[in-house]
Coordinates of C-alpha atoms and ligand atoms in Angstrom, one line a residue:
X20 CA -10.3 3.0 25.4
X21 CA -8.2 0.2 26.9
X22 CA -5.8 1.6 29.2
X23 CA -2.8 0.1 27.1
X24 CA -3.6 1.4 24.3
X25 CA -1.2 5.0 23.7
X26 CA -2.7 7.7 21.7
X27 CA -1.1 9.7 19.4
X28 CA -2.5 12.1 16.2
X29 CA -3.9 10.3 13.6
X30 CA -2.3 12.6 11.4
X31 CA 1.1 12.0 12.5
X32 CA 2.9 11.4 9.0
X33 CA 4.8 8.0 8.8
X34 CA 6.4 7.9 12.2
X35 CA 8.9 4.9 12.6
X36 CA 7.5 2.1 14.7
X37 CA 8.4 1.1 17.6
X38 CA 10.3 -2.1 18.7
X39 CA 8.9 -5.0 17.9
X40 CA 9.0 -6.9 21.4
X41 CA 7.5 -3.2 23.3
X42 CA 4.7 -3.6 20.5
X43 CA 3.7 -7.3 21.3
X44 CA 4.1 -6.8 24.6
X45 CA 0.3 -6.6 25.8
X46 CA -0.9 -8.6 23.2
X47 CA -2.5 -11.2 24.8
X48 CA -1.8 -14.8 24.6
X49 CA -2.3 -17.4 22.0
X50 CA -5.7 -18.4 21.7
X51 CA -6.5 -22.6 21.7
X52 CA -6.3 -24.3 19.1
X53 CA -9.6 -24.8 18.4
X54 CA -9.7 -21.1 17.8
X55 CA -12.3 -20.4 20.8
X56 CA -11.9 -16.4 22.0
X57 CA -10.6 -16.2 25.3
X58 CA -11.8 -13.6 26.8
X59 CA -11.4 -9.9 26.1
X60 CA -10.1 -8.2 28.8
X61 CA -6.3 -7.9 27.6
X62 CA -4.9 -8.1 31.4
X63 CA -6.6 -12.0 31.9
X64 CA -3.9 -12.9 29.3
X65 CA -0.5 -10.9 30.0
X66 CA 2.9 -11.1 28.3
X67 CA 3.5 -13.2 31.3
X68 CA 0.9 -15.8 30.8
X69 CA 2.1 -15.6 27.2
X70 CA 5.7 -16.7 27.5
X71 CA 4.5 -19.8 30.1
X72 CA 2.6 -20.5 27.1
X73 CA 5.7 -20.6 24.2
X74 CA 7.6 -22.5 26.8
X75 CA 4.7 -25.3 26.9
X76 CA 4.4 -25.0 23.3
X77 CA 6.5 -27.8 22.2
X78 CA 7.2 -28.6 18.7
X79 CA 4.3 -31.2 19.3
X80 CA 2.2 -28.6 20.1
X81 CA -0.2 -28.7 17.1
X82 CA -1.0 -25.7 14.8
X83 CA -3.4 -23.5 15.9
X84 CA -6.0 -23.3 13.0
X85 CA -6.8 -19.4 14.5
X86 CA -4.5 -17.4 16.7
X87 CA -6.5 -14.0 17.3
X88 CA -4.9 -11.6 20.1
X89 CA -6.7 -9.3 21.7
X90 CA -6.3 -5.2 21.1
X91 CA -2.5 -3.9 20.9
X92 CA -1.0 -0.6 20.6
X93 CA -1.6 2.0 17.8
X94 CA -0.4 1.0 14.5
X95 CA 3.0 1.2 13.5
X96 CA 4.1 3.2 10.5
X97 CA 6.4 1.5 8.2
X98 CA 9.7 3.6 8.6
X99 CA 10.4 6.4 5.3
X100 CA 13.6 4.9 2.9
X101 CA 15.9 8.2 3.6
X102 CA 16.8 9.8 -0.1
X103 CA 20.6 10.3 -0.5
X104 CA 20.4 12.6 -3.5
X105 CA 19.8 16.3 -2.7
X106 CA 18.1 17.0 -6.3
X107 CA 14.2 16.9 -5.6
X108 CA 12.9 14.9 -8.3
X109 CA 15.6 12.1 -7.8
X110 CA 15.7 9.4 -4.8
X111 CA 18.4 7.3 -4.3
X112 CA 18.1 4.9 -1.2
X113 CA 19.9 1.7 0.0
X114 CA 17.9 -1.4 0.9
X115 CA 19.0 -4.5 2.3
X116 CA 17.5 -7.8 2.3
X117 CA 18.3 -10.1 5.4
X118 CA 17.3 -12.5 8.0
X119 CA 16.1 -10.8 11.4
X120 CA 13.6 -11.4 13.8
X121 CA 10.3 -10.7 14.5
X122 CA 7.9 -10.5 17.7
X123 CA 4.2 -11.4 15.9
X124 CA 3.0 -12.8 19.3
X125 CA 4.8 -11.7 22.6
X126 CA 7.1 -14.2 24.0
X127 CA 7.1 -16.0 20.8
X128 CA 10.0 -14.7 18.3
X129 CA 9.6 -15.7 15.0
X130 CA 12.8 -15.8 12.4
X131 CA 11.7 -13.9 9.4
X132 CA 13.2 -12.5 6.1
X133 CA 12.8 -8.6 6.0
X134 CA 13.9 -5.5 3.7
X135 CA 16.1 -3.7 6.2
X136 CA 15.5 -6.5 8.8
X137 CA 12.0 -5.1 9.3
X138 CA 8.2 -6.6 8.3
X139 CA 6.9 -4.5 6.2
X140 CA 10.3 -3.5 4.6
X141 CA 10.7 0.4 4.7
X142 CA 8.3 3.2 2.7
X143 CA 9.6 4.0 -0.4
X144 CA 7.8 7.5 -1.3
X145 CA 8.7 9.3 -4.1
X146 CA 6.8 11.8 -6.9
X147 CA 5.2 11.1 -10.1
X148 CA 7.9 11.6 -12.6
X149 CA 11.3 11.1 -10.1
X150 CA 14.0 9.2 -11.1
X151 CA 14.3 6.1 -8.1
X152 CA 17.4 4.4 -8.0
X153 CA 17.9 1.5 -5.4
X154 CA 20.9 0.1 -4.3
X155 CA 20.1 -3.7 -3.5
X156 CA 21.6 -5.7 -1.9
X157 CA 21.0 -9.4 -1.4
X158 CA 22.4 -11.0 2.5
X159 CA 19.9 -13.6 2.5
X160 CA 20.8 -17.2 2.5
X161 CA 19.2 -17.2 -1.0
X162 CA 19.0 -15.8 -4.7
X163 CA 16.3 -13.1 -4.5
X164 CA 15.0 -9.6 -7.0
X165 CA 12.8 -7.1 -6.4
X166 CA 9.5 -6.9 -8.5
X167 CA 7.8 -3.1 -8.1
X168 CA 4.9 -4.4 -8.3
X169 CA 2.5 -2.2 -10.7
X170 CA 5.4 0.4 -11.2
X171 CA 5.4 0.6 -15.0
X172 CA 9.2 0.3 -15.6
X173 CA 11.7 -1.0 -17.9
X174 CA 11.6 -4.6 -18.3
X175 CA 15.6 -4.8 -17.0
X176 CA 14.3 -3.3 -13.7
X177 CA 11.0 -5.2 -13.6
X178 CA 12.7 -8.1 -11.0
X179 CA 11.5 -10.9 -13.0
X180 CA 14.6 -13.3 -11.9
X181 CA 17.5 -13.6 -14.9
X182 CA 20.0 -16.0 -14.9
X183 CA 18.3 -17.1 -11.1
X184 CA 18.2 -13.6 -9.8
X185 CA 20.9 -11.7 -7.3
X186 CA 22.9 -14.3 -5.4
X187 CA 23.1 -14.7 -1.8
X188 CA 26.1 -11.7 -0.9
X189 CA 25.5 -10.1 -4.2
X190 CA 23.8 -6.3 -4.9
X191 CA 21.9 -5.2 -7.8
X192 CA 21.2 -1.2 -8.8
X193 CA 17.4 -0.8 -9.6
X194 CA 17.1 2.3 -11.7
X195 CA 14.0 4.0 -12.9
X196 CA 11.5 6.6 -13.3
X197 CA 8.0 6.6 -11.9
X198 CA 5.5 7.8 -13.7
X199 CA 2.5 6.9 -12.4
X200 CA 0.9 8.3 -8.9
X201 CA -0.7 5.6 -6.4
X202 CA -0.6 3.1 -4.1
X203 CA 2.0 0.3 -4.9
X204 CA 4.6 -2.2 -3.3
X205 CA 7.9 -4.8 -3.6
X206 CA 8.2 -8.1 -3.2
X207 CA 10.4 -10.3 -4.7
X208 CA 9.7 -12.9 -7.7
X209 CA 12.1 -15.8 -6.6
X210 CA 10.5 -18.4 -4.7
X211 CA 7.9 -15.5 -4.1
X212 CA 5.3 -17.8 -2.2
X213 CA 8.4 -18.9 0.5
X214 CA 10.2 -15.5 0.3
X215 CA 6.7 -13.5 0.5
X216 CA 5.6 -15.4 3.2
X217 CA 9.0 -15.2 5.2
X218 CA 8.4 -11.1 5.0
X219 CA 9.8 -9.8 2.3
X220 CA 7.4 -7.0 0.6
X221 CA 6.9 -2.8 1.8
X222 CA 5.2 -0.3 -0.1
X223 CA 5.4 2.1 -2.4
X224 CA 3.7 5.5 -2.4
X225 CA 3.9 7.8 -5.6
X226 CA 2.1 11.0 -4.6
X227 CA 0.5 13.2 -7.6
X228 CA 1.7 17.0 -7.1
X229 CA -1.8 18.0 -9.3
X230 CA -4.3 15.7 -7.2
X231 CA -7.5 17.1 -5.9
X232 CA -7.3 19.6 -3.2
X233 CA -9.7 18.3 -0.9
X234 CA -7.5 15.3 -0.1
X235 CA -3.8 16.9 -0.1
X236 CA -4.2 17.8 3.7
X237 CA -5.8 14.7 4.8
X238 CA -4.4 12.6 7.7
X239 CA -3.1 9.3 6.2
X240 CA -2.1 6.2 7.3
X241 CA -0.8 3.2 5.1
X242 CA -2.2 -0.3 6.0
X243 CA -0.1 -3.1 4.7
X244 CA -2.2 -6.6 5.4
X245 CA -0.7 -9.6 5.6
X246 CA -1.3 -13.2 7.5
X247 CA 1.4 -15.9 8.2
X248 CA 1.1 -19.6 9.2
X249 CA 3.0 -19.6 12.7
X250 CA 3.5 -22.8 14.7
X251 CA 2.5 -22.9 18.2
X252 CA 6.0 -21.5 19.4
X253 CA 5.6 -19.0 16.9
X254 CA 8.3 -20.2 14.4
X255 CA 6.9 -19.9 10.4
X256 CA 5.2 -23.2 9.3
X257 CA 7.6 -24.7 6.9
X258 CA 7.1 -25.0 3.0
X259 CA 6.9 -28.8 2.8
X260 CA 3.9 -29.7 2.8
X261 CA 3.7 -32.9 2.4
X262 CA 4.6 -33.4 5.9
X263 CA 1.9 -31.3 7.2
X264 CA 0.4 -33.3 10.0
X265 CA -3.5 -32.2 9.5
X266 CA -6.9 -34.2 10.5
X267 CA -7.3 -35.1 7.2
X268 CA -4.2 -37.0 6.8
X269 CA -1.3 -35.6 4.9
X270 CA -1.7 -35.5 1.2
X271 CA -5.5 -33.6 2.0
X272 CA -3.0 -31.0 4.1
X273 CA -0.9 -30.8 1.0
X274 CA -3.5 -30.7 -0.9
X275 CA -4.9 -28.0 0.3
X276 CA -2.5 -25.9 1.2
X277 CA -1.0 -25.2 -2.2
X278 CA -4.4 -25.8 -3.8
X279 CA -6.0 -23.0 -2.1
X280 CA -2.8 -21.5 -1.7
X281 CA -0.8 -20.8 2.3
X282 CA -3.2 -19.1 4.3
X283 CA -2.0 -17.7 7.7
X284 CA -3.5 -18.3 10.9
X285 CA -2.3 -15.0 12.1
X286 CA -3.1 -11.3 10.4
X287 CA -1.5 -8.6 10.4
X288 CA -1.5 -5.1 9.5
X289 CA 1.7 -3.3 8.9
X290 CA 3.4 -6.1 10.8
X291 CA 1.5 -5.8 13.9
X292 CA -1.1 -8.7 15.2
X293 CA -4.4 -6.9 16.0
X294 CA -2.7 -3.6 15.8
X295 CA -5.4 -0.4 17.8
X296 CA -5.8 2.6 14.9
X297 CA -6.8 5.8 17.2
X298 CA -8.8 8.1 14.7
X299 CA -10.6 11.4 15.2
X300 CA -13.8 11.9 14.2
X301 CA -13.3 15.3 13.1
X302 CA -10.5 14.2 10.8
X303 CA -11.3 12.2 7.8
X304 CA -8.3 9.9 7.2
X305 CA -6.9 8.8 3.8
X306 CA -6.1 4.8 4.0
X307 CA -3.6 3.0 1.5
X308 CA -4.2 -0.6 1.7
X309 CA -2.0 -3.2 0.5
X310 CA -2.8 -7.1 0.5
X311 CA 0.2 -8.7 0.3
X312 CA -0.8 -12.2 1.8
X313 CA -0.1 -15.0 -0.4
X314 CA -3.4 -16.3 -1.0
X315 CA -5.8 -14.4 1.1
X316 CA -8.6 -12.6 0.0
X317 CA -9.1 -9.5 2.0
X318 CA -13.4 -8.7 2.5
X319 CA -13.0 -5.4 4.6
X320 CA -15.5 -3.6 6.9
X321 CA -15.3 -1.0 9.3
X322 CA -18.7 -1.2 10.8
X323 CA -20.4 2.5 12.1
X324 CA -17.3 4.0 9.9
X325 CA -18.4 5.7 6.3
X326 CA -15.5 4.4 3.8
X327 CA -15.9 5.5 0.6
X328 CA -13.3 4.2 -2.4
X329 CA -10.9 6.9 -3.8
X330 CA -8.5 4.8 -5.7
X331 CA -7.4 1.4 -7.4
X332 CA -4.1 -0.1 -7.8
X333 CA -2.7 2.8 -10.1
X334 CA -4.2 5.8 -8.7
X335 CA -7.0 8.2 -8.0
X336 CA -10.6 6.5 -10.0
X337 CA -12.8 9.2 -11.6
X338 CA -15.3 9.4 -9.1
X339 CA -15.3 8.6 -5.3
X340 CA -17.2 5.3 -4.8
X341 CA -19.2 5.0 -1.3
X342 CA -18.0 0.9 0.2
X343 CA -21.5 -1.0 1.1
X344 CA -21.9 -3.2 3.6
X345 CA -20.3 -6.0 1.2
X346 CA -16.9 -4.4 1.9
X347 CA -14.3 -3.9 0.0
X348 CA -12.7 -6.8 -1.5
X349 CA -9.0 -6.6 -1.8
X350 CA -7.6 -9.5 -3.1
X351 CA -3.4 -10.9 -3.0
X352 CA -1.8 -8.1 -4.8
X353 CA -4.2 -5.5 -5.5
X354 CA -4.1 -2.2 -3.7
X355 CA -6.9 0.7 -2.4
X356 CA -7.2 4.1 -1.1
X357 CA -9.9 4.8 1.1
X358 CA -11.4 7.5 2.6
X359 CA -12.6 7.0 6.1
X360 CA -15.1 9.0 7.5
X361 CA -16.6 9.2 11.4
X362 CA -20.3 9.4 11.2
X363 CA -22.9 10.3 14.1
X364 CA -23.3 6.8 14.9
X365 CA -19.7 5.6 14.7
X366 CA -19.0 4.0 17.9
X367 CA -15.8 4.8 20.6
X368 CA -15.0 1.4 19.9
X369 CA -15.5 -0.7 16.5
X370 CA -12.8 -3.0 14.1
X371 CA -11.6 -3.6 10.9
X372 CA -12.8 -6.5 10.1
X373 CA -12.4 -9.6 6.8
X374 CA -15.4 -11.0 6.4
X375 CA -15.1 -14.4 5.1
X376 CA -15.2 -14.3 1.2
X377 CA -16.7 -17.9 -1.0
X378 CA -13.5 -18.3 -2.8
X379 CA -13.8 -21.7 -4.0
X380 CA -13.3 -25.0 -1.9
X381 CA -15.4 -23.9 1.6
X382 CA -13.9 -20.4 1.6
X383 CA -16.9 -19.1 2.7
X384 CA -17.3 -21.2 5.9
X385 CA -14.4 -19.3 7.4
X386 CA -15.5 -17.3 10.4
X387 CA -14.8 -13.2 9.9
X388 CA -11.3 -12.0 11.6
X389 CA -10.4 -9.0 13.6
X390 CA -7.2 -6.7 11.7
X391 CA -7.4 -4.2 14.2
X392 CA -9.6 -2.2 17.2
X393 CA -10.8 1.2 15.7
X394 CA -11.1 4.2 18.1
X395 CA -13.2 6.9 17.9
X396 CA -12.8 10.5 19.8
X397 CA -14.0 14.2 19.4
X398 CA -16.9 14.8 17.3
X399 CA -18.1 14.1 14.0
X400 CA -18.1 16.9 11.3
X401 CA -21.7 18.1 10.7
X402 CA -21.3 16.8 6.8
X403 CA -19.0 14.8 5.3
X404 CA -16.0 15.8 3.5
X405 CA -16.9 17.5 0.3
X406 CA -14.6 15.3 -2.5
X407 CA -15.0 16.7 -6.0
X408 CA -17.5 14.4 -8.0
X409 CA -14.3 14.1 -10.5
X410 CA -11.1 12.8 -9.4
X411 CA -9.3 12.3 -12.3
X412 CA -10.1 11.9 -15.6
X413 CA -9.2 8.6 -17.5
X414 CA -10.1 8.4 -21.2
X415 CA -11.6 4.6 -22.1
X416 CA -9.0 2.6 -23.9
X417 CA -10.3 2.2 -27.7
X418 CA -11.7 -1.0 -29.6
X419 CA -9.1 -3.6 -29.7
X420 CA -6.5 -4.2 -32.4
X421 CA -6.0 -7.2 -31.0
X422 CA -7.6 -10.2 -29.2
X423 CA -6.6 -13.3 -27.1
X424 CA -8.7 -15.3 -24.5
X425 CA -6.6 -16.9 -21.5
X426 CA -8.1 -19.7 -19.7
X427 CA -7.0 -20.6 -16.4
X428 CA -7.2 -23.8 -15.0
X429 CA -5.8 -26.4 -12.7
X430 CA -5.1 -29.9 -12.4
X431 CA -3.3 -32.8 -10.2
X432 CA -0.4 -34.4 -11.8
X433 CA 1.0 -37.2 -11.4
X434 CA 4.4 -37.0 -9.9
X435 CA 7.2 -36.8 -12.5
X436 CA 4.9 -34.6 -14.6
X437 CA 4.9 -30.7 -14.5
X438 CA 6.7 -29.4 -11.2
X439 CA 6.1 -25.6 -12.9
X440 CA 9.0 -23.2 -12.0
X441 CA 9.2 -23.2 -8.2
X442 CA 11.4 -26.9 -6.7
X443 CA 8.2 -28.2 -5.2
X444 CA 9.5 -31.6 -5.7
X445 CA 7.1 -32.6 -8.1
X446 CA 9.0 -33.9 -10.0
X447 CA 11.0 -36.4 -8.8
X448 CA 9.6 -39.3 -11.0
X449 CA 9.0 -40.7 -7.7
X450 CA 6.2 -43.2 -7.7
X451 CA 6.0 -43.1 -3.8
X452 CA 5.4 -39.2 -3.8
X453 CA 1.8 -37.6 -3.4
X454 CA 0.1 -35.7 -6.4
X455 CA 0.5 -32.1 -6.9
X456 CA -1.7 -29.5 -8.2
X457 CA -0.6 -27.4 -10.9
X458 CA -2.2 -24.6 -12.2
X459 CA -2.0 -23.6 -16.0
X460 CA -3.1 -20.6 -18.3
X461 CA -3.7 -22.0 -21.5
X462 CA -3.5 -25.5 -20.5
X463 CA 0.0 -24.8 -20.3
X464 CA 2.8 -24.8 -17.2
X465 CA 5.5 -22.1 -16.6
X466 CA 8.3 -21.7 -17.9
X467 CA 6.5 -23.9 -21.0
X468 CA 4.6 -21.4 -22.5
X469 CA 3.8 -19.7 -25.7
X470 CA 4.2 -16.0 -25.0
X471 CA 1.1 -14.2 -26.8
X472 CA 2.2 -11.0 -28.9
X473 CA 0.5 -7.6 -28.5
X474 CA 2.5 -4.6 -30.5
X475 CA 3.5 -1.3 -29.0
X476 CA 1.1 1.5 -29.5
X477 CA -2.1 -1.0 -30.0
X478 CA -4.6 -1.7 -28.0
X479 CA -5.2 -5.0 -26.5
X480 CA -8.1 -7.0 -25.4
X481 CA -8.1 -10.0 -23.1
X482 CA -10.7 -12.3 -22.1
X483 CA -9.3 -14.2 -19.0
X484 CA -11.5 -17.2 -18.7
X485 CA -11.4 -19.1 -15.3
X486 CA -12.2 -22.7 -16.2
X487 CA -11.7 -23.4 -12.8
X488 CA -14.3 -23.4 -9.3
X489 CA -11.6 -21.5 -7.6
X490 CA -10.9 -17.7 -7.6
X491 CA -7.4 -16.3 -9.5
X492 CA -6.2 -12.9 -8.2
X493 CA -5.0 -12.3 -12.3
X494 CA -1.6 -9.8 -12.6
X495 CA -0.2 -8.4 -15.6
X496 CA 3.8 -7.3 -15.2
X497 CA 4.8 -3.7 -16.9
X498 CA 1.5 -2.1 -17.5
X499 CA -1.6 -1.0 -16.2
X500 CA -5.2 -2.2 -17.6
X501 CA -8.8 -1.1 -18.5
X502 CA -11.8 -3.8 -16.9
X503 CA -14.0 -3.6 -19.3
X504 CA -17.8 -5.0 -19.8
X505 CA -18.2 -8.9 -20.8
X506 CA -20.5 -9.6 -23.4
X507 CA -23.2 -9.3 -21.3
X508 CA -22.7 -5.7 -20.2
X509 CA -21.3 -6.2 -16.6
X510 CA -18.1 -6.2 -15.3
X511 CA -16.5 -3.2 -16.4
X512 CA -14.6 -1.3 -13.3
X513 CA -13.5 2.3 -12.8
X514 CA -9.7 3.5 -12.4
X515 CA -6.5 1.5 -13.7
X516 CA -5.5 -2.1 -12.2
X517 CA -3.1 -4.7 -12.5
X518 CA -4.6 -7.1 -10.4
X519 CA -8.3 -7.9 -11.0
X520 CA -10.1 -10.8 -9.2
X521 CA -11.1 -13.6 -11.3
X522 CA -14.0 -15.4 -9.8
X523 CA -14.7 -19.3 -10.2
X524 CA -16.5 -19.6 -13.4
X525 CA -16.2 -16.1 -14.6
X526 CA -14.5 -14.0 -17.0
X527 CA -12.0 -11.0 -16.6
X528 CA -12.2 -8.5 -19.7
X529 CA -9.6 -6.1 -19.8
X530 CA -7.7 -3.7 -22.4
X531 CA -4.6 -2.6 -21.9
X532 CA -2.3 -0.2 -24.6
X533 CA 1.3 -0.9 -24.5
X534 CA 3.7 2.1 -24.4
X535 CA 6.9 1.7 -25.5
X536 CA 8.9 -0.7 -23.4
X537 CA 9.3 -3.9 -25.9
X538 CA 10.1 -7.4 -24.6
X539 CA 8.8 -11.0 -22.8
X540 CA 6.8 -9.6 -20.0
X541 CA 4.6 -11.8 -17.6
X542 CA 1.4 -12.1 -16.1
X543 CA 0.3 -14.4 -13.7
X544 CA -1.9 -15.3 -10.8
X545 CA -1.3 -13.6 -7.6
X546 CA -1.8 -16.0 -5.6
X547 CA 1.9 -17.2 -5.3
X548 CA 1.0 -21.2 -4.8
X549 CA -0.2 -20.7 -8.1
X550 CA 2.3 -18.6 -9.7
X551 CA 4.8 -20.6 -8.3
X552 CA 3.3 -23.8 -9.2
X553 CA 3.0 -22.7 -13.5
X554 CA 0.4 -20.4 -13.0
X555 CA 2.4 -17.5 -15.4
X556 CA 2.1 -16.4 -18.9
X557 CA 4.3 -14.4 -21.2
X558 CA 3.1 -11.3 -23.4
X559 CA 5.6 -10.5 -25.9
X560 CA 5.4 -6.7 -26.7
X561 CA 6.7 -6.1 -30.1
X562 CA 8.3 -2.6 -31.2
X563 CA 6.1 -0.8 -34.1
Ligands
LIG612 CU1 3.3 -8.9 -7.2 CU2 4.6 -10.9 -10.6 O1 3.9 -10.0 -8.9
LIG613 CU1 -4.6 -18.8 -8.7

């Protein structure tokens, strides 16, 4: 194990991380920008040769396409939201957004937007069935909400932005039960692709009081992934991009960017650049991952580790499903629980690692990244953990009383066309102004859309067509959804979702019943270029 690395028990619940800059501190420096490893003993490339670095790095320094630091210490915990309300099945917390700062690479502050002033905001951990109540408040320069992001809660609480959302100095009391157990998080759903990426999303755990026994005393960790686009001195990349000074000229920067959505050149996990996770393996460890990158898909393996699948976005699936070599694909939104298991032949030292995943325009030429250095001590069990075959049990959503097909698609408008919701510029009417992409669902662009109806009580089908060669992460606001077979058989998916990959070409199935929370509610694609750009429906749920 490298000698800077500090160990601590896996099974240490939620401790509060520690300071950003003692974090970053050994990370090593900034790799070229040609994205060239180099080297990996940590002590070649000390804090020290770090900061010479951010003081060279001039703002004509050009973007590293790759910045990939070397092992740092053990993973930080986001910190617990504290509960001021003695009663047991009600939490009542305060949460602040605001600008702060953060250390992503050592030397090299970076001026972020965090819940509490932190990146991930603070854990917000409650039980199926309590009543939540947060007391918001907005000190950002901005309007902002809060989205609970596959909570299903009343549509006044769901964060979609009314009348522009909560103004900068102004507070908002989010009130509502829970009553769904899982993995889940919040982010807001103003400007969500610029306020995302500026740090502004945590996680939400809703623990089950009747789950299996065999995983209530495991050792758990939550894993929050994320990557942003720093500059060279470590600032956030802007959100023009039309002045993006890339090889292929400026409009193919712009171009890009928002047509494949902002991909980071940095990752992180729980806020922490190649964070070191120290596990046992005599321990089996329950892992709640979270993608909240903006358009990153997530293809994770943990090579020499056994992981097997334990839950989807909303909860526990009826069976345990083993991960192959494929990985697991987590994609911008979407949520999983895995358990991790040491093996005979897992290795002192290994990773967590994306392999790159064919998303549409070259995605797949990207070279695998690092998210963090796995550890390995003590011995492995003699067997694996014995998980009951059953889970939970989820009864199939019945044959549809009613039917749409979505079709998502996207094109490049002329400026003065379609600018969709977000103040890309587009539409200026300015003749001198590159093209934009938008991206429509029903060849239409939000907030010009024809909401489809589905009534309370009835059960829904949806065909969500991609028209397009690109992958859409697809979210649906308020409830949570079936994946069922396509026509020819295949598809179909274990466990409730909310967000559900739709490949290039392909076709999403999916059912979903609505209880009794009537009104506009949205769906969109996750990947927040998109959403931001008209990629969003509206589902008007009637009352019977
Ligand atoms: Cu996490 Cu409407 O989104
Ligand atoms: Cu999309």
């Amino acid at each position: 194990m490298p000698a800077h690395t500090r160990r601590r028990p896996p099974s240490m619940p939620l401790p509060r991380r520690p300071a950003l800059a003692a974090r970053s501190a050994s990370l090593i420096a900034l790799l070229s920008a040609c994205g060239e490893h180099t080297g990996d003993d940590p002590h070649a490339h000390g804090p020290d040769a770090a900061r010479a670095d951010a003081a060279s790095a001039g703002p004509e320094t050009p973007r590293p396409a790759h910045i990939e630091p070397g092992p740092g210490p053990e993973l930080p915990q986001p910190p617990l939201l504290v509960d001021r309300d003695p009663a047991p099945d009600v939490l009542d917390v305060e949460l602040t957004a605001r600008e702060a700062t953060a250390e992503y690479l050592p030397g090299r502050p970076t001026a972020v937007w965090g819940y509490d002033g932190q990146v991930p905001g603070p854990l917000l951990r409650a039980r199926r069935g309590d009543r939540v109540i947060v007391r918001f408040r907005n000190d950002l320069p901005t309007a902002t909400t809060i989205h609970w992001h596959g909570l299903r809660v009343p549509l006044e609480m769901d964060g979609v932005p009314v009348a522009g959302g909560i103004a900068p100095g102004g507070a908002f009391v989010y009130d509502f039960v829970v009553p769904d157990a899982g993995t889940f998080w919040f982010h807001p759903h103003v400007r969500s692709d610029e306020q995302v990426e500026r740090g502004l999303y945590a996680p939400i755990i809703v623990d089950d009081p009747d789950e299996p026994a065999a995983l209530t005393g495991l050792a758990e960790r939550v894993l929050v992934l994320d990557d942003v686009l720093l500059e060279a001195d470590g600032t956030l990349a802007d959100f023009d991009y039309a002045d993006d000074d890339a090889p292929l000229g400026a409009h193919a920067a712009h171009m890009g960017t928002v047509m494949l959505g902002r991909q980071g050149n940095l990752l992180l996990v729980n806020g922490a650049a190649h964070p070191t996770l120290t596990l046992d393996r005599g321990r089996p460890e329950r892992w709640r991952l979270i993608n909240a990158a903006n358009a990153r898909y997530l293809r994770l393996v943990a090579p020499g580790w056994r992981l097997t699948r334990i839950a989807g976005d909303a909860g526990l699936l009826p069976a345990p499903e083993p991960v192959d070599d494929g990985g697991l694909l987590l994609v911008p939104g979407a949520r999983a629980e895995l358990l991790v298991e040491a093996t005979d032949a897992t290795p002192a030292t290994s990773t967590l690692t994306a392999l790159p995943h064919d998303r549409g325009h070259g995605t797949g030429d990207a070279p695998a990244v690092v998210l963090a250095t796995l550890n390995a001590t003590g011995r492995a069990p003699e067997a694996p953990l014995a998980l009951p075959q059953g889970l939970r049990s989820i009864d199939p959503l019945g044959p549809p009383a009613t039917r749409a097909t979505l079709v998502l698609s996207e094109k490049v408008a002329s400026p003065g066309g379609h600018a969709g919701h977000g103040d890309s510029g587009a539409a200026t009417g300015d003749e001198t102004a590159a093209p934009e992409p938008v991206f429509l669902i029903n060849d239409e662009v939000f907030p010009d859309v024809t909401p489809l109806t589905a009534a309370v009580g009835d059960v829904v089908e949806w065909a969500v067509v991609n028209d397009s060669e690109m992958s859409h992460p697809f979210h649906l606001h308020g409830f949570s959804f079936q994946v069922v077979p396509g026509d020819d058989g295949a598809g179909a998916l274990a466990g409730w979702y909310d967000t559900v990959d739709v490949p290039g070409k392909g076709t999403l199935h999916l059912r979903f019943q609505p209880d009794d929370r009537p009104g506009l509610w949205m769906y969109h694609c996750h990947i927040l270029e998109h959403a931001e750009r008209g990629m969003i429906g509206l589902v008007d749920v009637t009352a019977r």
